[in-house]
Short mmCIF file of C-alpha atoms in Angstrom, two decimals:
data_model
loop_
_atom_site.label_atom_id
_atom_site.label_comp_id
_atom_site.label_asym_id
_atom_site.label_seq_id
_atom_site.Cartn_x
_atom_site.Cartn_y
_atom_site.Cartn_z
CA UNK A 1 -55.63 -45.42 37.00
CA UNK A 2 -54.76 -48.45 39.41
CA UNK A 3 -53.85 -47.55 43.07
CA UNK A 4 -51.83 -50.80 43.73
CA UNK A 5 -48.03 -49.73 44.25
CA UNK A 6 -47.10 -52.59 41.58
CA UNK A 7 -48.64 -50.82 38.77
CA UNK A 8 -47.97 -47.17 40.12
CA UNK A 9 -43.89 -48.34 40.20
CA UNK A 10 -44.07 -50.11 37.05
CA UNK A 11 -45.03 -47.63 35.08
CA UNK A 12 -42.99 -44.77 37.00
CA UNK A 13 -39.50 -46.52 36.74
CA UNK A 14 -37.08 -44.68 34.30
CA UNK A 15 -35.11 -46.80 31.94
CA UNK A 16 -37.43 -49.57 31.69
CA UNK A 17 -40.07 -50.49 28.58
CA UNK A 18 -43.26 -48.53 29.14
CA UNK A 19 -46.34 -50.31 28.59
CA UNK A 20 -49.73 -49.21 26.87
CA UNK A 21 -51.87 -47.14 29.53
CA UNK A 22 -54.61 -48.22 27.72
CA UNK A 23 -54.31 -51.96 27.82
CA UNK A 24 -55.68 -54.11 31.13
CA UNK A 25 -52.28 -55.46 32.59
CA UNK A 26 -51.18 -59.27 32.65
CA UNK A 27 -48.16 -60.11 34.96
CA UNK A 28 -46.55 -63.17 34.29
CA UNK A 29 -44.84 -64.25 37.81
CA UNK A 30 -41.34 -65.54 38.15
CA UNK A 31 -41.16 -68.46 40.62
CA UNK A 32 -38.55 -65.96 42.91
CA UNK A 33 -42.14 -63.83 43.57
CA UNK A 34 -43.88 -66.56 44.71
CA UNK A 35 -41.70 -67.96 47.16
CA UNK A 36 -40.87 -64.66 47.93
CA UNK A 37 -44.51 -63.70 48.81
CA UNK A 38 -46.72 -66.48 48.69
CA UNK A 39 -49.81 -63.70 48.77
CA UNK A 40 -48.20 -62.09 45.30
CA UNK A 41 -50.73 -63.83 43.73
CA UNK A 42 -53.45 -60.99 45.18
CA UNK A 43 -51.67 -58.44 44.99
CA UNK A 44 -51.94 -57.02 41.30
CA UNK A 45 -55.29 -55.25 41.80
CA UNK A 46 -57.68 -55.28 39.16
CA UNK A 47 -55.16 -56.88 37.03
CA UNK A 48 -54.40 -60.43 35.75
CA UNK A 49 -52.04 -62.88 36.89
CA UNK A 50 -50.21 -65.75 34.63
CA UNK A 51 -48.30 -68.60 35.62
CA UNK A 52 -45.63 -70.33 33.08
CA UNK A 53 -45.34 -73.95 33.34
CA UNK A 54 -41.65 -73.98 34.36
CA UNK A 55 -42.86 -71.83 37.24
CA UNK A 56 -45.84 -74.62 38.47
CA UNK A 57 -42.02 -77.05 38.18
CA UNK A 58 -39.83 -74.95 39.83
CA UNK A 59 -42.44 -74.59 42.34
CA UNK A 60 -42.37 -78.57 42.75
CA UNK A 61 -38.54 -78.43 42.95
CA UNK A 62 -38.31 -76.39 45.74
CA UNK A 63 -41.34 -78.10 47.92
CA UNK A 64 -39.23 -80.09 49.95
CA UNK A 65 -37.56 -79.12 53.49
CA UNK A 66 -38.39 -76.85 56.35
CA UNK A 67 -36.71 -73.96 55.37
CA UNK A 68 -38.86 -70.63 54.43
CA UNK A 69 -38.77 -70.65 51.12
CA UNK A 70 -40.02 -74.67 50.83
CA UNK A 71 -43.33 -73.56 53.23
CA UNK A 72 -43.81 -70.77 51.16
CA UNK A 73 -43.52 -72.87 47.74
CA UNK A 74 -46.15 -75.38 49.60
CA UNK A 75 -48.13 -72.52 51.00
CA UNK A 76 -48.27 -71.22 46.91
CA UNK A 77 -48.95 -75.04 45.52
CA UNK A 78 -52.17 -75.31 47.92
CA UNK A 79 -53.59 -71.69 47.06
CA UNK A 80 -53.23 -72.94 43.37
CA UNK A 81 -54.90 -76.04 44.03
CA UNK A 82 -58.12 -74.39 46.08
CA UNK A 83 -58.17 -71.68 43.63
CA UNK A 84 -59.13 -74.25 40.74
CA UNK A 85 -61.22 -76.62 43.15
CA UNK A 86 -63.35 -73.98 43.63
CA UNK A 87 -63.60 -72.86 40.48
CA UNK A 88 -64.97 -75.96 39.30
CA UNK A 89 -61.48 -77.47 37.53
CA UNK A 90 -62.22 -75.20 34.42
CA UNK A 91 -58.70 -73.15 33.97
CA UNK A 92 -59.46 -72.08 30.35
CA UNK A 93 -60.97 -68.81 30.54
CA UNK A 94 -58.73 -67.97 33.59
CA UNK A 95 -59.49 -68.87 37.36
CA UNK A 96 -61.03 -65.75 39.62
CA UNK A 97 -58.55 -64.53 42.04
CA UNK A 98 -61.47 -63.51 44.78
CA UNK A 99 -62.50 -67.01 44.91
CA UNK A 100 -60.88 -67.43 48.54
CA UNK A 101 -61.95 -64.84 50.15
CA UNK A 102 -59.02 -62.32 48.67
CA UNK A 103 -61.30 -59.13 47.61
CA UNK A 104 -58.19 -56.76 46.41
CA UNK A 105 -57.39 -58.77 43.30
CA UNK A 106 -60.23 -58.26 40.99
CA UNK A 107 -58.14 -60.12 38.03
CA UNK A 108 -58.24 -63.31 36.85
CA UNK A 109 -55.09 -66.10 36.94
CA UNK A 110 -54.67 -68.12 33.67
CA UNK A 111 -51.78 -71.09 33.17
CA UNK A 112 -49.95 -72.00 30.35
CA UNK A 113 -52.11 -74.42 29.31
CA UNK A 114 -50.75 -74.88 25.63
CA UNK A 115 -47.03 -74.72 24.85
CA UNK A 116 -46.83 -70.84 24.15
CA UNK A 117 -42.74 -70.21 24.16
CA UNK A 118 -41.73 -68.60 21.14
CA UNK A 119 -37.75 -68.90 20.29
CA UNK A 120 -35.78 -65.90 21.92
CA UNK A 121 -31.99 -65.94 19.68
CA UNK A 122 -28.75 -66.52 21.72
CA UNK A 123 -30.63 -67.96 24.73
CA UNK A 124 -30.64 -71.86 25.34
CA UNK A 125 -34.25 -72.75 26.23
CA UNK A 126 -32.80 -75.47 28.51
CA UNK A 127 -32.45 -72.69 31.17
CA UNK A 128 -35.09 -72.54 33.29
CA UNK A 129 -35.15 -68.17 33.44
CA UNK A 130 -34.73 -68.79 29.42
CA UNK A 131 -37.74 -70.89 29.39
CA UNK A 132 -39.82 -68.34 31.34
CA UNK A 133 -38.12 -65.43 28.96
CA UNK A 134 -39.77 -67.58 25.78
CA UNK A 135 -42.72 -68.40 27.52
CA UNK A 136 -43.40 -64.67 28.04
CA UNK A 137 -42.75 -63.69 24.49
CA UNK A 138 -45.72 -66.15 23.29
CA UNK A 139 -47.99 -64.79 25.54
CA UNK A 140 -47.45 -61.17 24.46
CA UNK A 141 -48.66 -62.91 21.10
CA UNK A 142 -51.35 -64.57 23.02
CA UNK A 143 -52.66 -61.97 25.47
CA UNK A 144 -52.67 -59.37 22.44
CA UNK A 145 -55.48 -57.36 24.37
CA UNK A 146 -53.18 -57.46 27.25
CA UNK A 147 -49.67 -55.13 28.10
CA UNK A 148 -47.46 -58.15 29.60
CA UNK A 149 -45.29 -57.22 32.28
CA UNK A 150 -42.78 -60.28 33.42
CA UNK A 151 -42.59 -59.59 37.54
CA UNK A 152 -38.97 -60.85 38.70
CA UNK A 153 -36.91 -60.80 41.49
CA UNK A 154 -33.93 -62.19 39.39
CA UNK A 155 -32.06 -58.33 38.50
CA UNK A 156 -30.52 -60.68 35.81
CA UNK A 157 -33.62 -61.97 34.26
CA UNK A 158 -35.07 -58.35 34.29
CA UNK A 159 -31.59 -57.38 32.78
CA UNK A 160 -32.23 -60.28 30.24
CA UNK A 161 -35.80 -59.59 29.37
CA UNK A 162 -35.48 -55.92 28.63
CA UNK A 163 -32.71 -56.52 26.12
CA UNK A 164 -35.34 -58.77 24.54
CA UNK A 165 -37.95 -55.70 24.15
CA UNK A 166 -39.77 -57.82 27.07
CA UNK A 167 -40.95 -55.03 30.10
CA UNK A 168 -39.87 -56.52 32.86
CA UNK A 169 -40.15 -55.12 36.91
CA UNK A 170 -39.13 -56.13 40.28
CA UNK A 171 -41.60 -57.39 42.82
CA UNK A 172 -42.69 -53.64 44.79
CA UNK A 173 -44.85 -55.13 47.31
CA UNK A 174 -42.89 -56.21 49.73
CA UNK A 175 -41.03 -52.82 50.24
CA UNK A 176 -42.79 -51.05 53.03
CA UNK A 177 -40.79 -47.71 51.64
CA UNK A 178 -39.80 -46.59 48.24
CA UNK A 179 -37.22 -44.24 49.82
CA UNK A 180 -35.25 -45.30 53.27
CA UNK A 181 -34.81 -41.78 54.10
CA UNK A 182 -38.79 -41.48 54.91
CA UNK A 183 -38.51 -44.01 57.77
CA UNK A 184 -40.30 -43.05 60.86
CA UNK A 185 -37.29 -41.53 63.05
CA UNK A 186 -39.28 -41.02 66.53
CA UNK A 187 -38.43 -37.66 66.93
CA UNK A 188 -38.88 -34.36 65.68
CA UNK A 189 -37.70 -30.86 66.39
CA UNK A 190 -40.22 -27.95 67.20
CA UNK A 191 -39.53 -24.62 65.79
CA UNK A 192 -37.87 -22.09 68.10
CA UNK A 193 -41.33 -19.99 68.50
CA UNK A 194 -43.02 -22.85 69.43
CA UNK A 195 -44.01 -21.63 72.55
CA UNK A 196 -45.35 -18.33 71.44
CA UNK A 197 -47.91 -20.05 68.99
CA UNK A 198 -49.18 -22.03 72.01
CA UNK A 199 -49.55 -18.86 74.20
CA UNK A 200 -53.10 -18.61 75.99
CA UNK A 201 -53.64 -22.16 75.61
CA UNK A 202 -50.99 -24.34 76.74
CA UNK A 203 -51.96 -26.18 80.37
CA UNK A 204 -49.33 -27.56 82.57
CA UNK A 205 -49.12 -30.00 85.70
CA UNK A 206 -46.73 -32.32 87.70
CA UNK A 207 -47.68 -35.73 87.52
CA UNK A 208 -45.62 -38.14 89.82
CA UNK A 209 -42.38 -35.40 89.83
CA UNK A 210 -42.91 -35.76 86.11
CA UNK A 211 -43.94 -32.21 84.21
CA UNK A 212 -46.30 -32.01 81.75
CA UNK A 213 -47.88 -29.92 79.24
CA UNK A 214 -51.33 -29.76 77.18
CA UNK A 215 -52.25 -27.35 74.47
CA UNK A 216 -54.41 -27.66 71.10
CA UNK A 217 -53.08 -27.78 67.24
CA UNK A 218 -54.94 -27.31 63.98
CA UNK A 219 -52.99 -30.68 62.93
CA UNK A 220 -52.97 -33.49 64.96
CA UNK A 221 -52.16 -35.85 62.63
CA UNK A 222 -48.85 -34.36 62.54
CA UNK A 223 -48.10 -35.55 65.84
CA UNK A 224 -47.55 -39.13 67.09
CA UNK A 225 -48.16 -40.81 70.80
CA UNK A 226 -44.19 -42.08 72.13
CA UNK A 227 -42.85 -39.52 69.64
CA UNK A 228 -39.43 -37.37 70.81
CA UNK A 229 -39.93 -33.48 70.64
CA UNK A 230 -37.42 -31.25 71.13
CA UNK A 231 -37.19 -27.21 70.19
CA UNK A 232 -35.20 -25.76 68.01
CA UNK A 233 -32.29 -23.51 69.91
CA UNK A 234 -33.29 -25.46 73.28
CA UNK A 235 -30.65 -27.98 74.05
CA UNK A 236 -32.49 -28.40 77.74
CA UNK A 237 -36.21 -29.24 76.68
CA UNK A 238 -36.56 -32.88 75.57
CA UNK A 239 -40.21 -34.00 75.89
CA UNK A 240 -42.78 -37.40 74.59
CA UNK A 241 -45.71 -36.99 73.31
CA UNK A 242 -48.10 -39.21 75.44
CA UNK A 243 -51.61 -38.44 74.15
CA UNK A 244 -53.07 -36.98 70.94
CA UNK A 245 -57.31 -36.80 71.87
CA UNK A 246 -58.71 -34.56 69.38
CA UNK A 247 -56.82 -31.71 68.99
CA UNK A 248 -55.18 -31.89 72.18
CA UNK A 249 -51.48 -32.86 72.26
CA UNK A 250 -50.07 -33.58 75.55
CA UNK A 251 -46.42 -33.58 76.38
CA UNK A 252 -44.26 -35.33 79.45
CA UNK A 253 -40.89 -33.59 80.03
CA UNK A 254 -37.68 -36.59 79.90
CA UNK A 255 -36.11 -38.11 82.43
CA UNK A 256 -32.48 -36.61 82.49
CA UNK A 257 -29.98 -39.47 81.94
CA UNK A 258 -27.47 -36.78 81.19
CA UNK A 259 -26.35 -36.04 84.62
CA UNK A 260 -29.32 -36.31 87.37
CA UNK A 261 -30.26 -39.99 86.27
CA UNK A 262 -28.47 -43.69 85.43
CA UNK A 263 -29.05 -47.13 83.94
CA UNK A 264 -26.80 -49.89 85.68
CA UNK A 265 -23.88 -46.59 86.04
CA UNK A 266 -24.82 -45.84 82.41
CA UNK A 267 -25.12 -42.02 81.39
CA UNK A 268 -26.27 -40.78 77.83
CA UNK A 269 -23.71 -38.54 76.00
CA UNK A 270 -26.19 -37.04 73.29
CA UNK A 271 -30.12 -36.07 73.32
CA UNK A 272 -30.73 -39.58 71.29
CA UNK A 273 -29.45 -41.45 73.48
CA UNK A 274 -31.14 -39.92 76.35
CA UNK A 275 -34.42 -40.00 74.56
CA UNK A 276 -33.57 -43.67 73.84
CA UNK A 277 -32.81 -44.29 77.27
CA UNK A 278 -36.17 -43.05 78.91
CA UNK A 279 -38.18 -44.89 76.45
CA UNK A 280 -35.97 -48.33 77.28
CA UNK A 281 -36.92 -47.52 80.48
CA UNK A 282 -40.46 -46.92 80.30
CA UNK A 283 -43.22 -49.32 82.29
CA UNK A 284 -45.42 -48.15 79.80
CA UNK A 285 -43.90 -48.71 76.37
CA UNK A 286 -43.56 -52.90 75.85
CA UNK A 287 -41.77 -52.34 72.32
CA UNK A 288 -39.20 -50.40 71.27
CA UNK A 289 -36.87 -50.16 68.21
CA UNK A 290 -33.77 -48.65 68.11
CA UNK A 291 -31.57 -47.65 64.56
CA UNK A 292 -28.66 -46.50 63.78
CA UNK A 293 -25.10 -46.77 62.63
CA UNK A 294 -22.42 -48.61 64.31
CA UNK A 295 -21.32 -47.34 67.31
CA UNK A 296 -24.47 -45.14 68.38
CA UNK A 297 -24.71 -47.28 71.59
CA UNK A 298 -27.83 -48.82 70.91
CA UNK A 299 -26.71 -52.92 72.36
CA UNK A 300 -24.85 -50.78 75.24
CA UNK A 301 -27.49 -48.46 76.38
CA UNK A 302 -30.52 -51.46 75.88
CA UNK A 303 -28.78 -53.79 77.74
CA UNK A 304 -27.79 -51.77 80.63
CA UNK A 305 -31.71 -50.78 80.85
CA UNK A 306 -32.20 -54.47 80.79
CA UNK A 307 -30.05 -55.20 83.75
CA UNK A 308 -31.49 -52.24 85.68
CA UNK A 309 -34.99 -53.54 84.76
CA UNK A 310 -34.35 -57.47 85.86
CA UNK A 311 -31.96 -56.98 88.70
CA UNK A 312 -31.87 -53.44 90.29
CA UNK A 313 -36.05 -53.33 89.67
CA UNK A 314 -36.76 -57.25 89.75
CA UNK A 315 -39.61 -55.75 86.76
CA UNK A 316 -38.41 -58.90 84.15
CA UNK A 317 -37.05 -62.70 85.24
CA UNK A 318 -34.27 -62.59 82.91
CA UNK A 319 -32.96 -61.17 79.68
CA UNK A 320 -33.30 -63.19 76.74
CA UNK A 321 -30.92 -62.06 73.64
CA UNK A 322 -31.15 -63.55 70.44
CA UNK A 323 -29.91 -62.35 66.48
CA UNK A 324 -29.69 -63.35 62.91
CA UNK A 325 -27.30 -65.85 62.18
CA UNK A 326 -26.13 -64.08 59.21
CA UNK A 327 -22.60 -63.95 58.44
CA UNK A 328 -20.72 -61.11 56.71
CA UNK A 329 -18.14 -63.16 55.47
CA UNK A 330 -18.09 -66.91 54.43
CA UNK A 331 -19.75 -69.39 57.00
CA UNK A 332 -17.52 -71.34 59.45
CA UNK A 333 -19.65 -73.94 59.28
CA UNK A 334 -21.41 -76.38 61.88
CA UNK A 335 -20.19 -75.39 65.66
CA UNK A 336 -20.43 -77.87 68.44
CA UNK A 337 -21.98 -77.80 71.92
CA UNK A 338 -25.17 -76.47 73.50
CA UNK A 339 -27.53 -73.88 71.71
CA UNK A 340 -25.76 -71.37 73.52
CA UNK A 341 -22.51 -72.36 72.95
CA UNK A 342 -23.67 -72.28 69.31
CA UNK A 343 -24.69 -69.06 69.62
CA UNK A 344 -21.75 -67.79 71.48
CA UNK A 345 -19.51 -66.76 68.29
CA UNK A 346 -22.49 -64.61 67.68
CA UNK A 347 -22.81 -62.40 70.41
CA UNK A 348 -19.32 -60.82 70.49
CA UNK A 349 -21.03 -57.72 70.61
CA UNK A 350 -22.94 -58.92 73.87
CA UNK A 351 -19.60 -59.91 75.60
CA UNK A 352 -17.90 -56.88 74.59
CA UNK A 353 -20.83 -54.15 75.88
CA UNK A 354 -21.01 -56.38 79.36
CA UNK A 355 -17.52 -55.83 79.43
CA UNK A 356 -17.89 -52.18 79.54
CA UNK A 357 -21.02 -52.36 82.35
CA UNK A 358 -18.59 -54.58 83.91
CA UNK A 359 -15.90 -51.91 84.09
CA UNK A 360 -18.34 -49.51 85.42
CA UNK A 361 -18.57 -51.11 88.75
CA UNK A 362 -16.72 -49.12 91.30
CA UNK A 363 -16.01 -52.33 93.87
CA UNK A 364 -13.34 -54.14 93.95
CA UNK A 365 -12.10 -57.66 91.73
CA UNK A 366 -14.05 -59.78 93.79
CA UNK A 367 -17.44 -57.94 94.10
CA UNK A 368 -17.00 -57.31 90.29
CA UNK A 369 -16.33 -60.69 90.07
CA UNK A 370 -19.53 -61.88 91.95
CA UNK A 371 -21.67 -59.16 90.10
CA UNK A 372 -20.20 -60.58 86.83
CA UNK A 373 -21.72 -63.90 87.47
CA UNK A 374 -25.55 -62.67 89.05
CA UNK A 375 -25.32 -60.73 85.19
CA UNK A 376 -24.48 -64.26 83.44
CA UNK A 377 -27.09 -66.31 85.18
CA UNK A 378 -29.74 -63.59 84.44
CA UNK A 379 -28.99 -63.46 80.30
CA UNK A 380 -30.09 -66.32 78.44
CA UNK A 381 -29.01 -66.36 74.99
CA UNK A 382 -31.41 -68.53 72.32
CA UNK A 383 -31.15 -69.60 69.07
CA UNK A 384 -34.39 -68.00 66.42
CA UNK A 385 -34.70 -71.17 65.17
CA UNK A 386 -36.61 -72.78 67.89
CA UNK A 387 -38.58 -69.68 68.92
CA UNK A 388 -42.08 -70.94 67.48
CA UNK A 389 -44.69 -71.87 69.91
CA UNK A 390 -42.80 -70.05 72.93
CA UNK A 391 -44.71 -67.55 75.10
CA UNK A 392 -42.08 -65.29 77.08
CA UNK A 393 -43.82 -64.30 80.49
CA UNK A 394 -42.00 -61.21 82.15
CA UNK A 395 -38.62 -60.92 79.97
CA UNK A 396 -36.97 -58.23 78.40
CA UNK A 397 -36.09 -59.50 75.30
CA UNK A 398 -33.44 -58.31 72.73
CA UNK A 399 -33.11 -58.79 68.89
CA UNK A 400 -30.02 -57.63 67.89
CA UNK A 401 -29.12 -57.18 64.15
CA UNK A 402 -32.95 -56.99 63.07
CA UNK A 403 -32.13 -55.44 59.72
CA UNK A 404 -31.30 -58.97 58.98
CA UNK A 405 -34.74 -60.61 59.64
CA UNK A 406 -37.84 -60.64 56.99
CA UNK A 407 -41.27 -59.05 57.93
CA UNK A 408 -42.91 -63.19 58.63
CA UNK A 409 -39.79 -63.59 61.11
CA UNK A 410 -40.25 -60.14 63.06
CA UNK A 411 -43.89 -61.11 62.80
CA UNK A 412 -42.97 -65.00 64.62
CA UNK A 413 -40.70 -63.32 67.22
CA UNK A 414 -42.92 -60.38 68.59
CA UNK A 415 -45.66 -62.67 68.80
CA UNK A 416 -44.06 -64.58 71.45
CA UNK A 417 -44.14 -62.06 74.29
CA UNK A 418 -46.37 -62.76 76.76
CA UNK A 419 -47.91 -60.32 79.90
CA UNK A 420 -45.04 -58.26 81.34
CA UNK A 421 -42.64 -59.05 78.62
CA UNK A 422 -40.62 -55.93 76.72
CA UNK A 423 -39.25 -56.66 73.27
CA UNK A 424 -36.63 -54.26 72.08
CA UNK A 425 -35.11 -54.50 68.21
CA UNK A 426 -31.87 -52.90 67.38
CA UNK A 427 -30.57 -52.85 64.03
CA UNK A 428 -29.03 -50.39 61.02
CA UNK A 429 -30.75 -51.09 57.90
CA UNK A 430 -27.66 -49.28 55.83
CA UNK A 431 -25.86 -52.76 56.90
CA UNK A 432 -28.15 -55.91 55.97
CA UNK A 433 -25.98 -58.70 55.22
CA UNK A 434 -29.20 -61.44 53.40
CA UNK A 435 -29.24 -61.59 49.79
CA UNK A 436 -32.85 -61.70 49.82
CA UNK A 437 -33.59 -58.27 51.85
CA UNK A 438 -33.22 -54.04 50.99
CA UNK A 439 -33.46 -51.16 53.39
CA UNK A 440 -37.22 -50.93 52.13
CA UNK A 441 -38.05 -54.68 52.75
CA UNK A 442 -36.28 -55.30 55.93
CA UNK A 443 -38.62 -56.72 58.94
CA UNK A 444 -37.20 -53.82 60.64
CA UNK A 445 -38.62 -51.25 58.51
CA UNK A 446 -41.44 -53.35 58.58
CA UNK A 447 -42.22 -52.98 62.28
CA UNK A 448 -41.23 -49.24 62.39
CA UNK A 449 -43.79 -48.21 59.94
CA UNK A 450 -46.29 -50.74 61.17
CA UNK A 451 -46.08 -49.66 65.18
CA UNK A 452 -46.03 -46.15 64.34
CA UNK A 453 -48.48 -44.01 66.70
CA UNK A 454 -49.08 -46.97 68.84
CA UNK A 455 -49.61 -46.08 73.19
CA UNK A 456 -47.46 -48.79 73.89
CA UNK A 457 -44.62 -48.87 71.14
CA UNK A 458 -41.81 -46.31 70.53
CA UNK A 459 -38.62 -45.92 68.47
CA UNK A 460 -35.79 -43.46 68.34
CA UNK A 461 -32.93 -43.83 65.63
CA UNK A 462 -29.38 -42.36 66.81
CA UNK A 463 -27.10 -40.93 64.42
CA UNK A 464 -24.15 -39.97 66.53
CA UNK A 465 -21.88 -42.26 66.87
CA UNK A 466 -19.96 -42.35 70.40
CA UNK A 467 -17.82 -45.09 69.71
CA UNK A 468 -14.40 -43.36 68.32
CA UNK A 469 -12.94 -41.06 66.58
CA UNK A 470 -11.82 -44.20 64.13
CA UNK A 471 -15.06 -45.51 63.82
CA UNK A 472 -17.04 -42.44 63.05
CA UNK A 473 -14.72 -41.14 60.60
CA UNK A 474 -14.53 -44.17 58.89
CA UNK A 475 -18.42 -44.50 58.99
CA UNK A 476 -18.63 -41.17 57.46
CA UNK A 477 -15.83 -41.74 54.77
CA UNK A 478 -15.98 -45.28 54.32
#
C-alpha cells in the first residue's frame, strides 16, 4: 500500500465512497488544488494525475495580477508546459511526472484530450464545478482500469460529487497535522521520580551562575534541544534542554522571572510565561514561536523582551512589528497616509500592551513622557506586502497574528533576517480568520513542526490566560 498521506486519508475518511484497493489510482485535480499548491501535481505518489479542460481554462482565467494565487496559476501553466516539452509534445499515452527532476511522483499526467463529459441530471453543464463533475464521470468510463478520485478544495463540489456516486476528497497535503492537538507544545512534564531513575548518573555544574545537569536515557529521541521540562509535584524546578549527544541529555535550570528577575518591569505570573520569557530572552535562540489563546500575554511579554533587548541591552537597532491584514469583520476599505499610518488600525493590540509597559514606569509624567517617545522611535511598524528582497541586520522582529499567514509567506518573512536578527511569531491557531487556511495548514503550524529540535529555535504555547476573569471565562464558555 501507498505511503503518500493523500492516498492513506482518502481511503481512511468515514462517510465518503471507498474506492477499489486493487485498482492503480487516477486523481482528477480541481483548479482550487493547483493554485492552492502549485507542487500538487507531484504529490500523488505512484499514482496518476488528470487534468480536465475547464481546469487548463480556469487556470488561464486566473493568470493575471500579482496576487498569490495568479503566481501560483503561472507557476502551474509553466510546469505544464516543460512537462510536455520534454516529453517530446506527445500527451496521448500520458506525460511522466519525473520528467523535471520530481522523483516522488512515479505516475503519469494525462489531459482531456477528447471531449469525455458525460451528462450528470439536475446540474447545468454551464457551471464551471458542473463541467469538471461531468468531465469526471466520463473518465471513470474512460480510465476503467483506474479508481478515479476527484481531489477538491471546493467542500461544495465534494458535497456535489458524492451525491453523484463520484469519490471525491480534499487536498491532505498541505496539512502539516491531521489532528491540532499533536502540535509540538515546547514543554513537557517529568514524572515525580524522575530523579530517582537518574540516580548514580546524573552530573551537575554551574556554568556562568547558570546550573546545570547531565545524565543518560535509553530514549533520546524523546527529548528535544530548547524544549521546557518541568517535574511533576515540583512547582520550583523549571529547566531547557540544551543538548541531546548520544544518550546524554543535558539540562540548564531557568532564569526566574517570577520574582528574582524582569523584562522592561515585566514579571511572569505562571510557569509558561516564565519559560516563555527566558527563551524571548535568550542570545542563543534567534526564533521563537509563541501560541496560545487570547489573553495568555504572549504580544505583552515579547514585546517587553524586545524593549529590554534594543534599549536596556542595545543587542537589536530597533523592533520591527508587522501582521496579517486580515479582518474579522467586513473590510473598511482603502486607508490613507504613510505605510504606517496604514498599518496603524492594525496594531491596536501594539498600542494597548505599550500602554501597559508604559504604566509600569515608576517616574513621573514627564520622564514617562520622554521614555514614551525613545519606545516610539525604536518600533517600526511595516506593511508584509513589501517585505520581499529585505535583509533585517540586528532587529528583533515580531509577527503578530501568524495563524493567519500560509506556509510560502512564513517561508518569505523568516528568510529575511539577517546576522543578529531574532524573529519571534505569536499567534492562536483556534482563531484564523482566511478562508483559505485550517489549524493543520496554518504557516504557523508549519514552522512549529518544521523548527522542532533545532539549537537555535524554540517555542512554548501558554494556556492560561492572565487577562480577566471576563475574558477567560468567556474563552472557556464561549
Amino acid at each position: 500500500p501507498s505511503t503518500d498521506p493523500q492516498t492513506r486519508s482518502a481511503a481512511g475518511r468515514r462517510g465518503r465512497i471507498v474506492t477499489p484497493e486493487d485498482k492503480p489510482k487516477l486523481f482528477v485535480l480541481d483548479t482550487n488544488v493547483l493554485m492552492h499548491d502549485p507542487l500538487s501535481l507531484f504529490r500523488f505518489a505512484e499514482h496518476d494525475v488528470f487534468l480536465p479542460m475547464t481546469t487548463l481554462e480556469e487556470l488561464d482565467n486566473h493568470k493575471k495580477g500579482l496576487t498569490d494565487v495568479a503566481r501560483n496559476a503561472r507557476t502551474v501553466s509553466r510546469t505544464l508546459d516543460n512537462l510536455i516539452e520534454l516529453n517530446g509534445g506527445d500527451i496521448l499515452k500520458g506525460v511522466p511526472l519525473n520528467l523535471l527532476g520530481n522523483i516522488e511522483a512515479g505516475g503519469r499526467l494525462f489531459f482531456e484530450t477528447t471531449p469525455m463529459a458525460k451528462p450528470l441530471p439536475g446540474l447545468p453543464g454551464i457551471k464551471g464545478d458542473n463541467s469538471i463533475l461531468a468531465t469526471v464521470g466520463g473518465a471513470m468510463e474512460a480510465f476503467s482500469g483506474h479508481a478515479v478520485v476527484l481531489v477538491s478544495k471546493d467542500i461544495n463540489m465534494r458535497i456535489k460529487a458524492t451525491t453523484l456516486g463520484i469519490p471525491a476528497e480534499d487536498y491532505f497535503n498541505d496539512k502539516i497535522l491531521d489532528d491540532t492537538d499533536m502540535v509540538y507544545t515546547g514543554r513537557s512534564e517529568l514524572p515525580a521520580s524522575f530523579w530517582d531513575e537518574v540516580k548514580g548518573r546524573l552530573e551537575c555544574w554551574n556554568d556562568g551562575g547558570a546550573t546545570c545537569y547531565a545524565f543518560e536515557t535509553d530514549e533520546p529521541s524523546k527529548w528535544n534541544v530548547n524544549e521546557c521540562v518541568t517535574i511533576e509535584g515540583d512547582d520550583a524546578f523549571a529547566a531547557i534542554v540544551t543538548a541531546v549527544e548520544g544518550r546524554t541529555v543535558k539540562l540548564r535550570l531557568l532564569k526566574d522571572f517570577r520574582s528574582k528577575h524582569k523584562a522592561w518591569g515585566i514579571q511572569a505570573r505562571n510557569a509558561e510565561q516564565n519559560m516563555a520569557l527566558n527563551l524571548l530572552m535568550d542570545p542563543e535562540i534567534d526564533f521563537v514561536t509563541l501560541l496560545g489563546q487570547a489573553g495568555t500575554g504572549k504580544t505583552l511579554l515579547t514585546l517587553a523582551a524586545a524593549l529590554a533587548q534594543t534599549i536596556d541591552q542595545r543587542r537589536f537597532s530597533e523592533i520591527i512589528v508587522t501582521r496579517a491584514t486580515v479582518s474579522v469583520g467586513e473590510d473598511i476599505g482603502y486607508l490613507p497616509g504613510t505605510e504606517e499610518e496604514k498599518m496603524a488600525p492594525w496594531m491596536g493590540a501594539l498600542e494597548d500592551n505599550l500602554e501597559v509597559l508604559h504604566k509600569s514606569d515608576g517616574s513621573g509624567d514627564w520622564g514617562r513622557q520622554a521614555a514614551m517617545d525613545l519606545i516610539r522611535n525604536r518600533i517600526r511598524i511595516k506593511s508584509m506586502s513589501f517585505m520581499r528582497g529585505r535583509t533585517f541586520l540586528q532587529k528583533f522582529v515580531i509577527i503578530d497574528e501568524a495563524q493567519n499567514l500560509s506556509p510560502k509567506q512564513m517561508k518569505t518573512l523568516i528568510t529575511r533576517a539577517g546576522p543578529g536578527t531574532k524573529i519571534v511569531c505569536l499567534g492562536n491557531i483556534a482563531q484564523i480568520d482566511t478562508p483559505y487556511l485550517t489549524e493543520g495548514s496554518s504557516g504557523l503550524t508549519y514552522v512549529v513542526e518544521r523548527f522542532a529540535g533545532w539549537p537555535h529555535a524554540a517555542t512554548i504555547t501558554l494556556a492560561r490566560g492572565e487577562r480577566s476573569r471576563l475574558a477567560e471565562f468567556a474563552a472557556e464558555a464561549l
